[in-house]
Coordinates of C-alpha atoms (C1' of nucleotides) in Angstrom, one line a residue:
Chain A
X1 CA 102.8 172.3 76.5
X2 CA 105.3 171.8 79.2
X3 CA 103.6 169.8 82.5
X4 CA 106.1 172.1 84.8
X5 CA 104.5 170.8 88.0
X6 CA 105.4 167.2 87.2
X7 CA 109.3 168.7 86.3
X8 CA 109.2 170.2 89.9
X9 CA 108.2 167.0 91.4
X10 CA 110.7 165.0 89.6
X11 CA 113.0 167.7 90.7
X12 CA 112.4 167.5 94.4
X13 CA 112.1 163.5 94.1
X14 CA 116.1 163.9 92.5
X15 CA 117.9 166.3 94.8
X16 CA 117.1 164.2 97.7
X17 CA 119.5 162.0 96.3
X18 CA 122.2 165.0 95.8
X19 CA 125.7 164.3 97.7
X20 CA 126.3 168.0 99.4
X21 CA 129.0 166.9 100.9
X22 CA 132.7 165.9 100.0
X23 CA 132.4 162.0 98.5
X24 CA 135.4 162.8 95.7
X25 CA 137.1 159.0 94.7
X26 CA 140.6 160.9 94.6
X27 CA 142.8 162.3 96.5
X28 CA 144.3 165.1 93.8
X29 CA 142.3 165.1 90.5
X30 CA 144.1 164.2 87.4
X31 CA 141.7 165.5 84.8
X32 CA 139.2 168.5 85.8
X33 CA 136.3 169.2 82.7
X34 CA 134.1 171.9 82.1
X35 CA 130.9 172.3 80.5
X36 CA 128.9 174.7 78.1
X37 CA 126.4 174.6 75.9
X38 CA 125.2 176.8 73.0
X39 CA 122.3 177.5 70.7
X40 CA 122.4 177.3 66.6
X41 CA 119.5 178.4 64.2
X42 CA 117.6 180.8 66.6
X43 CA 117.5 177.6 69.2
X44 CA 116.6 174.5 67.0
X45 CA 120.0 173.2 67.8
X46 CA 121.7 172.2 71.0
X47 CA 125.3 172.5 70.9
X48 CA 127.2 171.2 74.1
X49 CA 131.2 171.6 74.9
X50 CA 133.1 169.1 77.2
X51 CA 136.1 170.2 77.8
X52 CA 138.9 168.1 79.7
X53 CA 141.7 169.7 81.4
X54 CA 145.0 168.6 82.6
X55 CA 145.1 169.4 86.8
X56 CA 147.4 171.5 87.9
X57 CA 148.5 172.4 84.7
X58 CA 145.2 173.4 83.4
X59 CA 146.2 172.4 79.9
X60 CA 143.7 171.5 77.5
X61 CA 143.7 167.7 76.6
X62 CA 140.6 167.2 74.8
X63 CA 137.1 168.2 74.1
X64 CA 133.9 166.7 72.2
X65 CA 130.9 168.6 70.6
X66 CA 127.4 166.8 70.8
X67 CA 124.9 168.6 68.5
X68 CA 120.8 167.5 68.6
X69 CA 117.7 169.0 68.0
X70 CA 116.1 171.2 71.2
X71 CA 113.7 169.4 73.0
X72 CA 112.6 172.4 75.6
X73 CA 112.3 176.5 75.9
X74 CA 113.9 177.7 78.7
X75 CA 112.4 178.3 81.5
X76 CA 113.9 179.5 84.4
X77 CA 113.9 176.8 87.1
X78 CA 114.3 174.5 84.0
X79 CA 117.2 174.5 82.4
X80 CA 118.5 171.1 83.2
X81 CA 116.1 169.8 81.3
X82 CA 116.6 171.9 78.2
X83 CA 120.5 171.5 78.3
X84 CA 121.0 167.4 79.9
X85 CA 120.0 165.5 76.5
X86 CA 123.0 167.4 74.3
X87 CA 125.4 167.5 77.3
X88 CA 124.7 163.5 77.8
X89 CA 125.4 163.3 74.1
X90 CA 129.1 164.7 74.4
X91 CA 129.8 163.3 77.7
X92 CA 129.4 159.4 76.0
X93 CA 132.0 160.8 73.6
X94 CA 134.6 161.5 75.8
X95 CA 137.5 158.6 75.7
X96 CA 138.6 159.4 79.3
X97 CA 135.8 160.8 82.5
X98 CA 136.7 163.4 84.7
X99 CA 137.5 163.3 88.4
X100 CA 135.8 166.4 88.8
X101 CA 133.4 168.5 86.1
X102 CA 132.2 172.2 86.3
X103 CA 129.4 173.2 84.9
X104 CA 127.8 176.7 83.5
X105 CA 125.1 177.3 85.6
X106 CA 124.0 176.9 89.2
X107 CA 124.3 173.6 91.4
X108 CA 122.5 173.7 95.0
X109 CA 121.5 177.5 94.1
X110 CA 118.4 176.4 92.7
X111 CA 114.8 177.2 93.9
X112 CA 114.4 173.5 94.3
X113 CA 117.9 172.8 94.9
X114 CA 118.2 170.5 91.5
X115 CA 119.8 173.3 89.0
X116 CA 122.1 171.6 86.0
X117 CA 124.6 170.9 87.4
X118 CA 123.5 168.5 90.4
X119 CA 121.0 167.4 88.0
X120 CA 124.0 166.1 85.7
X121 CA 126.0 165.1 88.2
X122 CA 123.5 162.9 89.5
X123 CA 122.7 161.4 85.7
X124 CA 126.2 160.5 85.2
X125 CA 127.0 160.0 88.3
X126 CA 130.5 162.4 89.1
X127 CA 131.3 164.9 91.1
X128 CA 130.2 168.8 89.8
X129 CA 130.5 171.9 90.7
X130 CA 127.9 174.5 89.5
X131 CA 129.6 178.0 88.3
X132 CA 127.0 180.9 87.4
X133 CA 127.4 184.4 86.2
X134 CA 123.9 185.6 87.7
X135 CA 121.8 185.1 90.5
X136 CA 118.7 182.4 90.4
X137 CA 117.6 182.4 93.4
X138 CA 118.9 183.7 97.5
X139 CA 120.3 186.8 98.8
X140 CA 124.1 187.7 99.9
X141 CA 125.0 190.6 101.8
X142 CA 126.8 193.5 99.4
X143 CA 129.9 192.0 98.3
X144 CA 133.4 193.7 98.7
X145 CA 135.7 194.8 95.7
X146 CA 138.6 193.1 96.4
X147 CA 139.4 190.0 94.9
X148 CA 138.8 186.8 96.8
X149 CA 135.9 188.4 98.4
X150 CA 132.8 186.0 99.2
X151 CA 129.5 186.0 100.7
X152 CA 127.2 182.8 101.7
X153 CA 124.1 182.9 99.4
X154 CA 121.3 182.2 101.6
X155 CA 117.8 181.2 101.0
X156 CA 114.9 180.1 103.2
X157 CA 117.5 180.1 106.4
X158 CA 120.3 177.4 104.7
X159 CA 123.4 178.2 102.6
X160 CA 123.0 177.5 99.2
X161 CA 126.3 178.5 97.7
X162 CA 128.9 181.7 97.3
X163 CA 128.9 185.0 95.6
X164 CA 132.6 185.2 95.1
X165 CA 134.4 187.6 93.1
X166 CA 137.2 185.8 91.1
X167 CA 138.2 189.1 89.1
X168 CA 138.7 192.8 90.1
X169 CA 136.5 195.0 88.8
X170 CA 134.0 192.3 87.5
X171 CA 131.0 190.7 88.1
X172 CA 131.3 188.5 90.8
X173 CA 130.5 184.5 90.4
X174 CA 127.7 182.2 91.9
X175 CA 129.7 178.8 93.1
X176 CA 127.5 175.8 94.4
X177 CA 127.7 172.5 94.7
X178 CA 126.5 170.6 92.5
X179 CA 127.2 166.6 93.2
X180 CA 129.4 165.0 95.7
X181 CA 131.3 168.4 96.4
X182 CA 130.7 170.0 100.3
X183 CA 130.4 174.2 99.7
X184 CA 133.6 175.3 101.0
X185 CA 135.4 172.3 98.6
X186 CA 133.2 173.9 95.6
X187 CA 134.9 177.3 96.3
X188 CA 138.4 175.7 96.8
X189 CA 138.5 174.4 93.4
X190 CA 137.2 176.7 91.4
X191 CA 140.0 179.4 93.0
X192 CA 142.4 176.4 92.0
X193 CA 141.2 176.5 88.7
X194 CA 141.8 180.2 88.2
X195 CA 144.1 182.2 85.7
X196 CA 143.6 186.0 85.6
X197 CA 140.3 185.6 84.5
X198 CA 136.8 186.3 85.8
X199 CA 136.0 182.4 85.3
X200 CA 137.3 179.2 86.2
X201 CA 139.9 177.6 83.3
X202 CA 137.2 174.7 82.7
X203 CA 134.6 177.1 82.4
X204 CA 136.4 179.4 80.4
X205 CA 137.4 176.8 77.8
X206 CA 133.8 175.0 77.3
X207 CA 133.2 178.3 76.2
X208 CA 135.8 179.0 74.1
X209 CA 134.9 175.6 72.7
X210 CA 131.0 175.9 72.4
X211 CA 131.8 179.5 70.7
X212 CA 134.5 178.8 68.5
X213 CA 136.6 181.7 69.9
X214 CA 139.4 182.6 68.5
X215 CA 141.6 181.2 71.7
X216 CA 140.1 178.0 70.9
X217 CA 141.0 178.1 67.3
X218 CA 144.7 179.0 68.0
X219 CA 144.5 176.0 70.1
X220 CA 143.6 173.7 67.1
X221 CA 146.6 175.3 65.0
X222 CA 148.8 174.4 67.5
X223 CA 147.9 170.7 68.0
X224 CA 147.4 168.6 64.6
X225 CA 144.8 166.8 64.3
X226 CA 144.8 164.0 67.0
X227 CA 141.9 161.8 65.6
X228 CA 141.4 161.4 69.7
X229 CA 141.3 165.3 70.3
X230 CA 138.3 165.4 69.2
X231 CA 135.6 167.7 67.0
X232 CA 132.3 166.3 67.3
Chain B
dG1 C1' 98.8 192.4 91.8
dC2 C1' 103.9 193.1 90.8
dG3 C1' 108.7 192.1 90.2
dA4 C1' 112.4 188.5 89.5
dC5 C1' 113.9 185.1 86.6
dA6 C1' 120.8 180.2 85.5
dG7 C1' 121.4 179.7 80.0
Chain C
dA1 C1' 121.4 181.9 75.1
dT2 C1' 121.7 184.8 70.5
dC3 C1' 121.7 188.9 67.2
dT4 C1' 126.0 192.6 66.8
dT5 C1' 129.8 198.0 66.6
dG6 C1' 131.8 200.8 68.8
dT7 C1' 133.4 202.3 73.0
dC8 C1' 135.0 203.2 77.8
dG9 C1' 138.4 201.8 81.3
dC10 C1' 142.4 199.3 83.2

DNA sequence: GCGACAG
DNA sequence: ATCTTGTCGC
C-alpha cells in the first residue's frame, strides 16, 4: 500500500520551498526543453522524453529516453511521484541543461500546490513551467473562443494558474508555474513557444518523442545519427 | 453520501 | 496514460 498521507506531508513540506516568482539566470534562453512521459506493457514500464529545443528557432537539438520499471499507480494528487524517478533518469542523460523546461502536467495548479512540474523543478533545481490539457483542481470563469483568450484559475481565494486557449476551436490549456517562473512569465513563454498548434513546441515534441510519431521519425531521417542526438 | 479526479 | 477505426469538421 501507498502511505498517501505521508506523500501529502512531504508535499506541503516541498512547495514551501517553490520559487513563484521570476528567479530565471538568463536574460533570453538559449535552449527551452520539454517533457513527457509514457507507459509500455500495460504500465510496468516508465518511458520519459526530454526534449531540447533551440530558442527562438524552436528547432529540435536533442532528446534522451530513460526507460525503468514503475514504482507507483497513479493517483491523482500523485503523479510526481509516479513519473520523477524515469524523468530524473533522462534528465542525467542530457549532455547540455535547459534554461527553461516545460513539463506535461500541472505546476502550482495542484491541490497542494506541489504537482510535477514544481516537484521536478525543485529536484533538479531549474526553472519549469507546468502545461496541462485538463483541469486538477480550481475554477475559471467560462472562457472565450478566440484565440489568446485566458482566465485566472482560482482556488481557495489565490491564483493558481491560466486556462488559456492556444488553438481555435480546441481545448483550452492549464499553464502554471512550476519553479522559479512568476504566472504571467509562465504564460508569456508558452505563447512564445507556439506554432499553430494547440500545444507549446516543447510540449509537442516530448510527445512526439515519447510516442514515436511519425513527425518525430521524419525528424530522425533527416538528421543521421549524431551519437550525441541521442536515443536512449 | 456523492461527484471530481494532471498522466 | 493506453487499447484502437472510422469519422466529422475546418
Amino acid at each position: 500500500m501507498i502511505d498517501t498521507a505521508a506523500l501529502r506531508t512531504e508535499q506541503l513540506a516541498s512547495a514551501s520551498r517553490v520559487v513563484r516568482e521570476d528567479a530565471m539566470p538568463f536574460d533570453q534562453p538559449t535552449l527551452i526543453a520539454g517533457a513527457d512521459v509514457g507507459f509500455e506493457q500495460g504500465g510496468a514500464i516508465t518511458r520519459a522524453a526530454l526534449v531540447l529545443l533551440r530558442y527562438p528557432s524552436l528547432s529540435l537539438v536533442e532528446y534522451r529516453i530513460a526507460r525503468i520499471a514503475t514504482t507507483m499507480p497513479y493517483i491523482p494528487g500523485f503523479l510526481s511521484f509516479r513519473e520523477y524517478p524515469a524523468l530524473l533518469a533522462a534528465w542525467q542523460q542530457l549532455r547540455q541543461k535547459p534554461d527553461l523546461l516545460f513539463v506535461d502536467g500541472h505546476g502550482l495548479s495542484h491541490p497542494r500546490r506541489l504537482g510535477v512540474a514544481s516537484h521536478f523543478g525543485l529536484l533538479v533545481d531549474v526553472p519549469t513551467i507546468g502545461v496541462a490539457k485538463r483541469r486538477l483542481c480550481g475554477h475559471a470563469e467560462p472562457l472565450e473562443d478566440a484565440v489568446g483568450s485566458r482566465r485566472p484559475l482560482l482556488d481557495k481565494g489565490e491564483q493558481i494558474g491560466w486556462v488559456w486557449r492556444s488553438k481555435a476551436r480546441c481545448n483550452p490549456l492549464f499553464v502554471s508555474t512550476g519553479h522559479r517562473v512568476g504566472l504571467d512569465s509562465a504564460l508569456l513563454w508558452v505563447s512564445r513557444c507556439m506554432k499553430g498548434y494547440r500545444l507549446p513546441e516543447p510540449t509537442r515534441w516530448a510527445d512526439a518523442v515519447a510516442s514515436r510519431r511519425p513527425a518525430f521519425q521524419r525528424w530522425l531521417a533527416q538528421h543521421p545519427a549524431q551519437d550525441e542526438g541521442g536515443a536512449g
